[in-house]
Coordinates of C-alpha atoms in Angstrom, one line a residue:
M1 CA 85.0 15.5 -9.3
P2 CA 82.0 13.5 -8.4
P3 CA 81.1 10.5 -10.5
R4 CA 78.3 11.0 -13.2
S5 CA 75.3 9.5 -12.6
S6 CA 74.2 6.1 -14.4
P7 CA 71.1 6.3 -16.4
L8 CA 70.1 3.3 -14.7
R9 CA 70.9 4.5 -11.1
A10 CA 68.3 6.5 -9.3
S11 CA 69.6 10.2 -8.5
S12 CA 67.4 10.7 -5.6
K13 CA 65.5 8.9 -3.0
S14 CA 62.3 9.5 -4.6
E15 CA 63.4 8.2 -7.9
I16 CA 64.3 4.9 -6.1
Y17 CA 60.6 4.7 -5.2
L18 CA 59.3 5.5 -8.5
L19 CA 61.3 2.6 -10.4
P20 CA 59.0 -0.3 -9.3
D21 CA 56.1 1.6 -10.5
I22 CA 57.6 2.4 -13.9
Y23 CA 58.7 -1.2 -14.2
F24 CA 55.0 -2.3 -13.4
N25 CA 53.5 0.0 -15.8
L26 CA 55.8 -1.0 -18.5
A27 CA 54.8 -4.9 -18.0
I28 CA 51.0 -3.9 -18.0
D29 CA 51.5 -2.2 -21.4
D30 CA 53.4 -5.3 -22.5
A31 CA 50.8 -7.4 -21.6
I32 CA 47.8 -5.7 -23.1
I33 CA 49.2 -5.1 -26.5
P34 CA 48.2 -8.3 -27.9
Y35 CA 44.5 -7.5 -26.8
K36 CA 44.8 -4.0 -28.6
E37 CA 45.8 -5.6 -31.5
I38 CA 43.1 -8.2 -31.6
L39 CA 40.3 -5.3 -31.1
Q40 CA 41.9 -3.2 -33.7
M41 CA 41.7 -6.2 -36.0
Y42 CA 37.8 -6.9 -35.2
W43 CA 37.4 -3.0 -35.6
E44 CA 38.9 -2.9 -38.7
K45 CA 36.8 -5.9 -39.9
A46 CA 33.6 -4.1 -38.7
T47 CA 34.4 -0.9 -40.4
S48 CA 35.2 -2.7 -43.7
F49 CA 32.0 -4.7 -43.5
V50 CA 29.7 -1.6 -42.8
N51 CA 31.7 0.3 -45.4
S52 CA 30.9 -2.4 -47.8
Q53 CA 27.2 -2.7 -47.1
C54 CA 27.0 1.4 -47.5
D55 CA 28.9 1.1 -50.8
G56 CA 26.9 3.1 -53.4
L57 CA 24.7 4.6 -51.2
E58 CA 24.1 8.3 -51.5
P59 CA 24.6 10.8 -48.5
W60 CA 20.8 11.3 -48.4
Q61 CA 20.2 7.5 -47.9
L62 CA 22.8 7.2 -45.2
V63 CA 21.2 10.1 -43.3
G64 CA 17.9 8.6 -43.6
L65 CA 19.3 5.3 -42.2
T66 CA 21.0 6.9 -39.5
F67 CA 17.8 8.9 -38.3
S68 CA 15.5 5.8 -38.8
S69 CA 17.9 3.6 -36.8
T70 CA 17.9 6.2 -34.0
L71 CA 14.0 6.6 -34.1
L72 CA 13.9 2.6 -33.6
G73 CA 16.4 2.6 -30.9
V74 CA 14.5 5.2 -28.8
W75 CA 11.1 3.3 -29.4
L76 CA 12.6 0.1 -28.7
H77 CA 14.0 1.6 -25.2
G78 CA 10.8 3.2 -24.5
F79 CA 9.0 -0.1 -25.3
L80 CA 11.4 -2.4 -23.1
F81 CA 11.7 -0.2 -20.3
Q82 CA 8.4 1.1 -18.7
S83 CA 6.9 1.5 -15.4
E84 CA 5.0 -1.8 -16.1
S85 CA 7.0 -5.0 -16.8
L86 CA 7.3 -6.3 -20.5
T87 CA 5.9 -9.8 -19.2
S88 CA 2.9 -8.0 -17.7
R89 CA 2.1 -5.9 -20.8
T90 CA 2.7 -9.0 -22.9
K91 CA 0.1 -11.1 -20.9
K92 CA -2.5 -8.3 -20.9
Q93 CA -2.1 -8.2 -24.8
F94 CA -2.3 -11.8 -25.2
F95 CA -5.8 -12.1 -23.2
K96 CA -7.2 -8.9 -25.0
L97 CA -6.4 -10.7 -28.3
L98 CA -7.9 -13.8 -27.1
R99 CA -11.1 -12.1 -26.0
K100 CA -11.6 -10.7 -29.5
M101 CA -11.5 -14.2 -31.1
P102 CA -14.9 -15.3 -32.5
I103 CA -15.8 -18.1 -30.5
I104 CA -13.5 -18.0 -27.3
G105 CA -14.2 -14.4 -27.0
S106 CA -18.0 -15.1 -26.7
M107 CA -17.5 -17.8 -24.1
I108 CA -15.5 -15.4 -22.0
Q109 CA -17.8 -12.7 -22.4
K110 CA -20.7 -15.2 -21.4
K111 CA -18.8 -16.1 -18.2
I112 CA -18.1 -12.6 -17.6
D113 CA -21.8 -11.6 -17.6
E114 CA -22.7 -14.3 -15.4
A115 CA -20.2 -13.2 -12.8
L116 CA -21.3 -9.5 -13.0
H117 CA -24.8 -10.8 -12.3
D118 CA -23.7 -12.9 -9.2
V119 CA -21.8 -9.9 -7.9
T120 CA -24.6 -7.4 -8.5
S121 CA -27.0 -9.5 -7.2
S122 CA -25.0 -10.1 -4.0
L123 CA -24.8 -6.4 -3.1
S124 CA -26.8 -6.2 0.0
F125 CA -26.7 -2.5 0.1
L126 CA -28.5 -2.4 -3.4
K127 CA -31.6 -4.0 -2.0
D128 CA -33.6 -0.9 -1.2
E129 CA -37.3 -1.6 -1.4
K130 CA -38.0 2.4 -1.8
D131 CA -37.2 4.7 -4.7
Y132 CA -34.1 7.1 -4.7
I133 CA -34.4 10.7 -4.4
K134 CA -33.1 11.9 -7.6
V135 CA -34.1 15.7 -7.8
L136 CA -34.1 18.5 -5.3
P137 CA -37.2 18.5 -3.5
E138 CA -39.3 21.5 -4.8
Q139 CA -39.8 22.9 -1.2
G140 CA -37.0 22.3 1.4
M141 CA -37.7 19.9 4.3
S142 CA -37.9 21.3 7.7
Q143 CA -35.4 20.2 10.3
P144 CA -37.3 17.4 11.9
E145 CA -38.3 16.0 8.7
V146 CA -34.7 15.9 7.5
L147 CA -33.8 14.4 10.8
V148 CA -36.7 11.7 10.4
K149 CA -35.3 10.9 6.6
M150 CA -32.0 10.8 8.2
K151 CA -32.7 8.1 10.9
E152 CA -34.4 5.7 8.1
Y153 CA -31.1 6.0 6.1
S154 CA -29.0 5.2 9.2
S155 CA -31.1 2.2 10.2
K156 CA -30.8 0.5 7.0
G157 CA -28.7 -2.8 6.7
D158 CA -28.8 -5.9 8.7
V159 CA -25.2 -5.6 10.1
R160 CA -24.9 -4.2 13.7
W161 CA -21.5 -3.4 14.2
Q162 CA -22.2 -2.2 18.0
D163 CA -22.7 -6.1 18.6
G164 CA -19.0 -6.6 17.8
K165 CA -19.5 -8.9 14.9
V166 CA -17.7 -6.7 12.3
S167 CA -13.6 -7.1 11.4
G168 CA -12.1 -3.7 12.0
T169 CA -14.3 -0.9 10.5
V170 CA -15.5 0.9 13.8
Y171 CA -12.7 0.8 16.3
S172 CA -14.3 2.5 19.3
G173 CA -17.9 3.5 19.0
E174 CA -17.9 4.5 22.7
E175 CA -21.2 6.7 23.2
K176 CA -19.5 9.3 25.2
L177 CA -16.8 9.9 22.8
T178 CA -19.5 10.1 20.1
H179 CA -21.2 12.9 22.2
L180 CA -18.0 14.9 22.5
L181 CA -17.2 14.6 18.9
V182 CA -20.8 15.7 17.7
K183 CA -20.0 19.1 19.9
V184 CA -16.6 19.6 18.4
Y185 CA -17.6 19.2 15.1
E186 CA -20.5 21.6 15.7
E187 CA -18.0 24.2 16.8
F188 CA -15.8 24.0 13.7
A189 CA -18.2 22.7 11.1
W190 CA -17.6 25.6 8.8
S191 CA -13.6 25.7 9.2
N192 CA -11.2 25.2 6.7
P193 CA -7.2 24.8 7.2
L194 CA -6.9 26.3 3.8
H195 CA -7.3 29.8 5.8
P196 CA -5.0 29.7 8.7
D197 CA -5.3 33.5 9.0
I198 CA -9.3 33.3 9.5
F199 CA -9.1 29.7 11.5
P200 CA -5.7 29.9 13.6
G201 CA -7.1 27.9 16.6
L202 CA -7.5 25.0 13.9
R203 CA -4.0 25.6 12.4
K204 CA -2.6 25.1 16.0
M205 CA -5.0 22.0 16.5
E206 CA -3.4 20.2 13.3
A207 CA 0.1 21.4 14.3
E208 CA -0.3 19.7 17.9
V209 CA -2.0 16.3 16.3
V210 CA 1.1 16.2 14.2
R211 CA 3.8 17.0 16.9
I212 CA 1.9 14.6 19.3
A213 CA 2.1 11.9 16.4
C214 CA 6.0 12.6 16.0
T215 CA 6.5 12.3 19.7
L216 CA 4.7 9.2 19.8
F217 CA 6.9 7.6 17.1
N218 CA 10.0 8.6 18.8
G219 CA 10.8 11.6 16.2
G220 CA 13.7 14.0 16.9
P221 CA 13.5 17.7 16.9
N222 CA 13.5 17.9 13.1
S223 CA 10.8 15.3 12.7
C224 CA 7.7 16.6 11.0
G225 CA 4.7 15.8 9.1
A226 CA 1.1 16.5 8.0
M227 CA -2.4 15.6 8.4
T228 CA -4.4 13.7 5.5
S229 CA -7.8 12.1 4.9
G230 CA -6.7 8.7 5.5
G231 CA -4.0 6.1 5.3
T232 CA -4.3 5.9 1.3
E233 CA -3.6 9.6 1.2
S234 CA -0.9 9.2 3.8
I235 CA 1.0 6.7 1.8
L236 CA 0.5 8.7 -1.5
M237 CA 1.9 11.7 0.0
A238 CA 5.1 9.5 1.1
C239 CA 5.6 8.0 -2.5
K240 CA 4.9 11.5 -4.2
A241 CA 7.8 13.1 -2.1
Y242 CA 10.0 10.4 -2.8
R243 CA 9.6 10.5 -6.6
D244 CA 10.3 13.8 -6.6
L245 CA 13.2 13.6 -4.6
A246 CA 14.5 10.7 -7.0
Y247 CA 13.9 13.2 -10.0
E248 CA 16.2 15.7 -8.3
R249 CA 18.7 13.0 -8.0
G250 CA 18.6 12.4 -11.6
I251 CA 16.5 9.1 -11.4
K252 CA 14.4 9.3 -14.5
Q253 CA 12.1 6.0 -13.8
P254 CA 11.7 5.7 -10.2
E255 CA 11.1 2.3 -8.6
M256 CA 9.6 1.4 -5.1
L257 CA 10.2 -2.1 -3.6
V258 CA 7.2 -3.0 -1.9
P259 CA 6.3 -6.4 0.1
V260 CA 3.3 -8.2 -1.6
S261 CA 1.5 -7.8 1.6
A262 CA 1.8 -3.9 1.8
H263 CA -1.5 -2.1 1.2
A264 CA -2.8 -1.5 -2.2
A265 CA -2.5 2.1 -1.7
F266 CA 1.2 1.8 -2.8
D267 CA -0.1 -0.1 -6.4
K268 CA -2.4 3.4 -6.4
A269 CA 0.4 5.5 -5.7
A270 CA 2.5 4.0 -8.7
H271 CA -0.6 4.2 -10.9
Y272 CA -1.1 7.7 -10.1
F273 CA 2.4 9.0 -10.1
G274 CA 4.2 6.9 -12.7
L275 CA 6.1 4.9 -10.3
K276 CA 7.5 1.4 -11.3
L277 CA 6.2 -0.8 -8.3
I278 CA 8.3 -3.9 -7.8
H279 CA 6.6 -6.5 -5.6
I280 CA 8.9 -8.2 -3.0
P281 CA 8.0 -11.7 -2.0
L282 CA 7.5 -13.1 1.6
T283 CA 8.9 -15.7 3.6
K284 CA 7.0 -18.8 5.2
A285 CA 6.5 -16.2 8.3
M286 CA 4.7 -13.8 6.1
E287 CA 7.4 -11.4 6.8
V288 CA 9.1 -9.5 3.6
D289 CA 12.1 -11.2 2.2
V290 CA 14.9 -9.2 3.2
Q291 CA 17.5 -10.9 0.8
A292 CA 14.9 -10.8 -2.0
M293 CA 14.5 -7.0 -1.2
R294 CA 18.4 -6.4 -1.4
R295 CA 18.6 -8.3 -4.8
A296 CA 15.9 -5.9 -6.4
I297 CA 17.7 -2.6 -5.5
S298 CA 19.1 -0.9 -8.2
K299 CA 20.2 2.7 -9.5
N300 CA 16.5 3.3 -10.1
T301 CA 15.3 2.4 -6.6
A302 CA 13.6 5.7 -5.0
M303 CA 12.1 4.0 -1.9
L304 CA 11.9 1.0 0.4
V305 CA 8.6 0.0 2.1
C306 CA 7.7 -2.1 5.1
S307 CA 4.4 -2.7 7.1
A308 CA 4.0 -2.4 10.9
P309 CA 2.0 -4.4 11.0
Q310 CA 0.7 -5.6 7.3
F311 CA -3.2 -5.6 6.7
P312 CA -3.6 -9.3 5.4
H313 CA -1.8 -11.2 8.3
G314 CA -1.1 -8.7 10.9
I315 CA 2.6 -9.5 10.6
M316 CA 5.3 -6.9 11.7
D317 CA 8.1 -6.8 8.8
P318 CA 11.7 -6.8 9.8
I319 CA 12.0 -3.2 9.7
E320 CA 15.5 -2.9 11.4
E321 CA 17.0 -5.4 8.8
V322 CA 15.4 -3.4 5.8
A323 CA 16.6 -0.2 7.6
E324 CA 20.4 -1.2 7.0
L325 CA 19.7 -1.6 3.3
A326 CA 18.4 1.9 3.5
V327 CA 21.2 3.3 5.1
K328 CA 24.0 1.2 3.1
Y329 CA 22.3 2.3 -0.3
K330 CA 21.0 5.7 0.8
I331 CA 17.5 5.0 0.1
P332 CA 14.5 6.6 1.7
F333 CA 12.6 4.1 3.9
H334 CA 8.9 4.3 4.5
V335 CA 7.1 2.3 7.3
D336 CA 3.4 1.8 6.9
A337 CA 1.8 1.6 10.2
C338 CA -1.7 3.0 9.1
L339 CA -3.4 -0.2 10.6
G340 CA -1.7 -0.5 14.0
G341 CA 0.3 2.5 14.6
F342 CA -1.8 3.8 17.3
L343 CA -1.6 0.1 19.1
I344 CA 2.2 -0.4 18.6
A345 CA 3.1 2.8 19.9
F346 CA 1.4 2.0 23.2
M347 CA 2.1 -2.0 23.5
D348 CA 5.4 -1.6 25.4
K349 CA 3.6 0.4 28.3
A350 CA 0.6 -2.0 28.0
G351 CA 2.8 -4.7 29.0
F352 CA 2.9 -6.0 25.4
P353 CA 6.5 -5.2 24.0
L354 CA 7.1 -5.9 20.4
K355 CA 10.3 -8.2 19.6
R356 CA 11.9 -5.5 17.3
P357 CA 11.6 -1.8 17.0
F358 CA 9.7 0.0 14.2
D359 CA 9.7 3.7 14.4
F360 CA 12.1 6.9 14.2
R361 CA 14.6 5.1 16.7
V362 CA 15.6 2.7 13.9
K363 CA 18.1 4.4 11.8
G364 CA 17.2 4.6 8.4
V365 CA 13.3 4.9 8.9
T366 CA 12.6 8.2 7.2
S367 CA 8.8 8.3 7.2
I368 CA 5.6 6.8 8.9
S369 CA 2.2 6.7 8.1
A370 CA -0.3 6.1 10.8
D371 CA -4.3 6.4 10.8
T372 CA -5.6 8.6 13.9
H373 CA -9.1 7.1 12.6
K374 CA -8.4 3.6 13.6
Y375 CA -6.9 3.0 17.0
G376 CA -6.4 6.5 17.4
Y377 CA -10.2 6.3 17.9
A378 CA -10.6 9.8 16.0
P379 CA -13.6 10.0 13.5
K380 CA -13.2 8.9 9.8
G381 CA -11.3 10.9 7.5
S382 CA -8.0 11.7 9.6
S383 CA -4.6 10.1 9.4
V384 CA -1.0 11.3 9.5
V385 CA 2.1 11.0 7.5
L386 CA 5.4 11.8 9.4
Y387 CA 8.9 12.4 8.5
S388 CA 12.3 12.1 10.1
D389 CA 13.4 15.3 8.7
K390 CA 11.8 18.4 7.0
K391 CA 14.1 18.0 3.9
Y392 CA 12.0 15.0 3.2
R393 CA 8.6 16.9 3.6
S394 CA 9.3 19.7 1.5
Y395 CA 8.9 17.3 -1.3
Q396 CA 5.3 16.4 -0.5
F397 CA 4.2 20.2 -0.7
F398 CA 2.8 21.2 -4.1
I399 CA 3.2 25.1 -4.9
A400 CA 2.0 26.8 -8.0
P401 CA 3.7 30.4 -7.8
D402 CA 2.4 31.6 -11.1
W403 CA -1.4 31.2 -10.7
Q404 CA -3.5 34.1 -11.6
G405 CA -5.5 33.6 -8.4
G406 CA -2.5 34.1 -6.3
I407 CA 0.6 31.9 -5.1
Y408 CA -1.2 28.5 -4.2
A409 CA 0.4 26.2 -1.9
S410 CA -1.0 23.1 -0.2
P411 CA 0.7 20.3 1.9
S412 CA -1.5 17.4 0.6
V413 CA -3.7 16.6 -2.2
A414 CA -6.7 18.4 -1.1
G415 CA -7.0 21.9 -1.0
S416 CA -10.0 22.7 1.2
R417 CA -10.3 20.2 4.2
P418 CA -13.0 19.7 6.6
G419 CA -11.8 21.5 9.8
G420 CA -14.5 19.6 11.9
I421 CA -12.5 16.5 11.1
I422 CA -9.1 17.9 12.4
A423 CA -10.7 19.3 15.4
A424 CA -12.5 16.0 16.4
C425 CA -9.2 14.2 15.8
W426 CA -7.2 16.7 18.2
A427 CA -10.4 16.5 20.8
T428 CA -10.0 12.7 20.6
L429 CA -6.3 12.7 21.4
M430 CA -6.8 15.3 24.2
H431 CA -9.9 13.4 25.8
I432 CA -8.4 9.8 25.9
G433 CA -4.9 10.6 26.8
E434 CA -2.0 8.4 27.1
S435 CA -3.4 6.4 29.8
G436 CA -6.7 5.8 28.0
Y437 CA -4.8 4.5 25.0
V438 CA -2.5 2.2 27.2
E439 CA -5.8 0.7 28.5
A440 CA -7.4 0.3 25.3
T441 CA -4.1 -1.3 23.8
K442 CA -4.1 -3.6 26.6
R443 CA -7.7 -4.8 26.3
I444 CA -7.2 -5.5 22.5
I445 CA -3.8 -7.3 22.4
K446 CA -5.3 -9.5 25.6
T447 CA -8.4 -10.3 23.3
A448 CA -6.2 -11.0 20.2
R449 CA -3.9 -13.2 22.3
F450 CA -6.7 -15.1 23.8
L451 CA -8.3 -15.6 20.4
E452 CA -5.0 -16.6 18.8
S453 CA -4.4 -19.3 21.4
E454 CA -8.0 -20.5 21.3
L455 CA -7.9 -20.7 17.4
R456 CA -4.5 -22.4 17.1
K457 CA -6.3 -25.3 19.3
I458 CA -8.6 -26.2 16.4
D459 CA -6.9 -29.0 14.3
S460 CA -8.6 -28.2 10.9
I461 CA -7.5 -24.5 10.6
F462 CA -4.2 -22.5 11.3
I463 CA -3.0 -19.1 11.8
F464 CA -0.7 -17.5 9.2
G465 CA 2.7 -16.4 10.7
K466 CA 3.1 -15.3 14.3
P467 CA 0.9 -12.1 14.7
E468 CA 1.9 -9.6 17.4
V469 CA -0.8 -7.1 17.1
S470 CA -4.4 -7.0 16.4
V471 CA -5.1 -9.0 13.2
L472 CA -5.4 -12.8 12.8
S473 CA -5.6 -14.3 9.6
I474 CA -7.0 -18.0 9.2
G475 CA -6.3 -20.6 6.6
S476 CA -7.0 -24.1 6.4
D477 CA -5.3 -27.1 4.5
I478 CA -8.3 -29.3 5.0
F479 CA -11.5 -27.4 3.5
D480 CA -11.9 -24.2 1.6
I481 CA -11.8 -21.5 3.9
Y482 CA -14.3 -19.3 2.3
R483 CA -16.9 -21.7 3.3
L484 CA -16.3 -20.7 7.0
S485 CA -16.4 -17.2 6.0
N486 CA -19.9 -17.9 4.4
S487 CA -20.9 -19.7 7.5
L488 CA -19.9 -17.1 10.0
A489 CA -21.5 -14.3 7.8
A490 CA -24.8 -16.4 7.9
K491 CA -24.4 -16.2 11.9
G492 CA -24.0 -12.5 11.8
W493 CA -20.2 -12.0 11.3
N494 CA -18.7 -9.7 8.8
L495 CA -14.9 -10.7 8.4
N496 CA -12.4 -9.9 5.6
A497 CA -11.9 -12.4 2.8
L498 CA -8.2 -12.6 1.7
Q499 CA -6.6 -14.0 -1.4
F500 CA -2.9 -15.6 -2.5
P501 CA -3.3 -17.5 -0.2
S502 CA -6.9 -18.1 0.4
S503 CA -7.7 -17.0 4.0
I504 CA -10.1 -14.8 6.1
H505 CA -9.1 -12.6 8.8
I506 CA -10.5 -10.6 11.9
C507 CA -9.1 -7.4 12.8
I508 CA -9.8 -7.0 16.7
T509 CA -11.2 -3.6 18.3
Q510 CA -12.6 -2.1 21.3
L511 CA -15.9 -3.7 20.4
H512 CA -14.4 -7.3 20.3
T513 CA -13.5 -6.4 24.0
Q514 CA -16.8 -6.3 25.2
S515 CA -18.0 -9.2 27.4
G516 CA -18.7 -12.6 25.7
V517 CA -17.8 -11.2 22.1
A518 CA -14.6 -13.1 21.7
E519 CA -16.3 -16.3 23.2
Q520 CA -19.2 -16.0 20.9
F521 CA -16.7 -15.9 18.0
L522 CA -14.9 -19.0 19.0
K523 CA -18.2 -20.9 19.4
D524 CA -19.4 -19.8 16.0
V525 CA -16.1 -20.8 14.5
K526 CA -16.0 -24.2 16.0
D527 CA -19.9 -24.8 15.1
S528 CA -19.5 -23.8 11.5
I529 CA -16.3 -26.2 11.1
E530 CA -18.2 -29.1 12.6
E531 CA -20.7 -28.5 10.3
I532 CA -18.3 -28.1 7.2
M533 CA -16.5 -31.4 8.2
K534 CA -19.6 -33.4 7.6
D535 CA -19.4 -32.7 4.0
L536 CA -16.0 -31.6 2.8
N537 CA -17.0 -31.9 -0.9
A538 CA -19.8 -29.4 -0.7
K539 CA -19.4 -26.7 -3.2
T540 CA -18.5 -23.1 -1.9
T541 CA -21.2 -20.6 -2.8
G542 CA -21.8 -16.8 -2.4
M543 CA -18.9 -14.4 -2.0
G544 CA -16.6 -17.2 -1.2
A545 CA -17.1 -18.7 -4.5
I546 CA -16.6 -15.4 -6.1
Y547 CA -13.4 -15.0 -4.5
G548 CA -12.1 -18.6 -5.3
M549 CA -12.8 -17.9 -8.8
A550 CA -11.2 -14.7 -8.9
Q551 CA -7.9 -16.3 -7.6
S552 CA -8.1 -18.8 -10.4
V553 CA -8.4 -16.4 -13.4
P554 CA -5.0 -15.8 -15.1
D555 CA -6.3 -12.6 -17.0
R556 CA -6.6 -10.2 -14.0
S557 CA -8.3 -7.5 -16.3
L558 CA -11.0 -9.7 -16.2
V559 CA -11.3 -9.6 -12.4
A560 CA -10.7 -5.9 -12.5
E561 CA -13.7 -5.4 -14.7
I562 CA -16.0 -7.7 -12.5
S563 CA -14.9 -5.4 -9.5
Q564 CA -15.8 -2.4 -11.4
A565 CA -19.5 -3.6 -11.2
Y566 CA -19.1 -3.5 -7.5
L567 CA -18.0 0.3 -7.7
D568 CA -20.8 1.2 -10.1
G569 CA -23.1 -0.3 -7.7
L570 CA -22.1 2.2 -5.1
Y571 CA -23.5 5.2 -7.1
S572 CA -26.6 3.2 -8.5
T573 CA -29.9 4.6 -7.9
D574 CA -31.8 2.2 -9.9
V575 CA -34.5 0.2 -8.0
P576 CA -33.4 -3.6 -8.0
C577 CA -35.7 -5.9 -10.2
S578 CA -34.7 -8.9 -8.2
E579 CA -34.6 -9.9 -4.5
K580 CA -32.3 -12.8 -5.3
H581 CA -29.7 -13.7 -2.7
M582 CA -26.6 -15.8 -3.4
N583 CA -26.8 -19.0 -1.3
G584 CA -24.4 -19.5 1.6
S585 CA -24.1 -15.8 2.6
P586 CA -26.6 -13.0 3.2
G587 CA -24.2 -10.8 1.3
H588 CA -22.4 -9.2 4.5
H589 CA -19.0 -9.0 2.4

């Protein structure tokens, strides 16, 4: 007879492998028993304490306390976890209360009133010597009369962008292109892409513009996009798409990680769409800090953002590095190329290759915004937002299937859109062609590199970072840079004033490549600095003083309030009662 198996002996090969696991589990159980006993002791103490506190309470009181505690918890969660941080809200509330204090509040209001007066008195576009038209003419004007009136309006202002003294703003201005665009707009003046069955040719034009842009930015066969009214709308659409995607993924409070140098349209998108905006700091090179972005990623992160290049300093963000984060954490990644998209797409062929790739060739880049009305040289009111895959674009669309007027569907914010602008954009791309864009890019980048090289030779100023495209940001450690801005404005230049840190920038366009323009700019900069250096302690005046003051104000709501005066001024039809100018600047800003 075969011997009986011992209870401690494995009866099969599989049991031999199971024995170590059994002993290991027993050892674990023995190790955690003391902790279980400790936890049980504390739990009994806690329950005893709660029971003693509730001793003598009636059932309805217990229910009421539970209900009140739940409401308090919900309110506390809503108070602490909002799209705007608790610190920011506390700061705003503090300054709001401060302004209500009797003496301090009146002092603050007095300063605000002075600042408002300074801003409104410095707005050159309000200095109109004639009355405004406030009602319809009783009898319509003849066409010649309208054209004469139009000419009067178009000649207003003392800044001539045609001379190449304006930063950005007008990127081509070529006379032949203007004539072409006028003819194209005439042909499509009454068209509307909302009705593709009535204007099928316009639909084809828009589709071709988007496909051309996808090809330029190395999109694959599934890449797609849409035309918009400008860079802001392109950015808004990408943010809206990723917000809706985040909702679908179960993220209730979506966040977007955005460099502090990214366009303010991302702030606008956060405001409009209820997204939480988390600003990521820059490195000393004025690029987004990738490590800081990595640390900011959370379960609520809905999108990452980089610029190519960013508006303030013209610096290209490290897109490849951020794209690695996007792939690792499965987060959509938007590249904002609104400013320089139609330059960087041609820089390689123009003989100025960028150091790092930026487009859909980079794994992880899921969308790109680029303005056709900047370096695409199309008329104002056209841009594109592109996606690496149609699955992202679908979240951009808006569809109302139950409207009584029919099934309503639109690809972007607007319903009706000006077909003439779309047609003019298409015509611009067709007319200039790849060779034309390459040549224009070559001239612009060559001019930008020349200006950068010469400006770096001036000891009292410096260039921020290492710009690769068309924007040069100028600062100074010796004098208030806004004094240079004022001085150049007095010489007819119209540059962009920047803040945090104080600086000014020039965005080079085709107009700056005209003979003698770059040289004149350098001469005026040197002459202005020579004058400034004679009295370093002189007070900054004009718009420079306002920018300097605005940066020092801790209550940013005051700055917003003063800025509203500018926006109100855009719609003013009141005749100015004073011709007062702020000293130091003819009001070109």
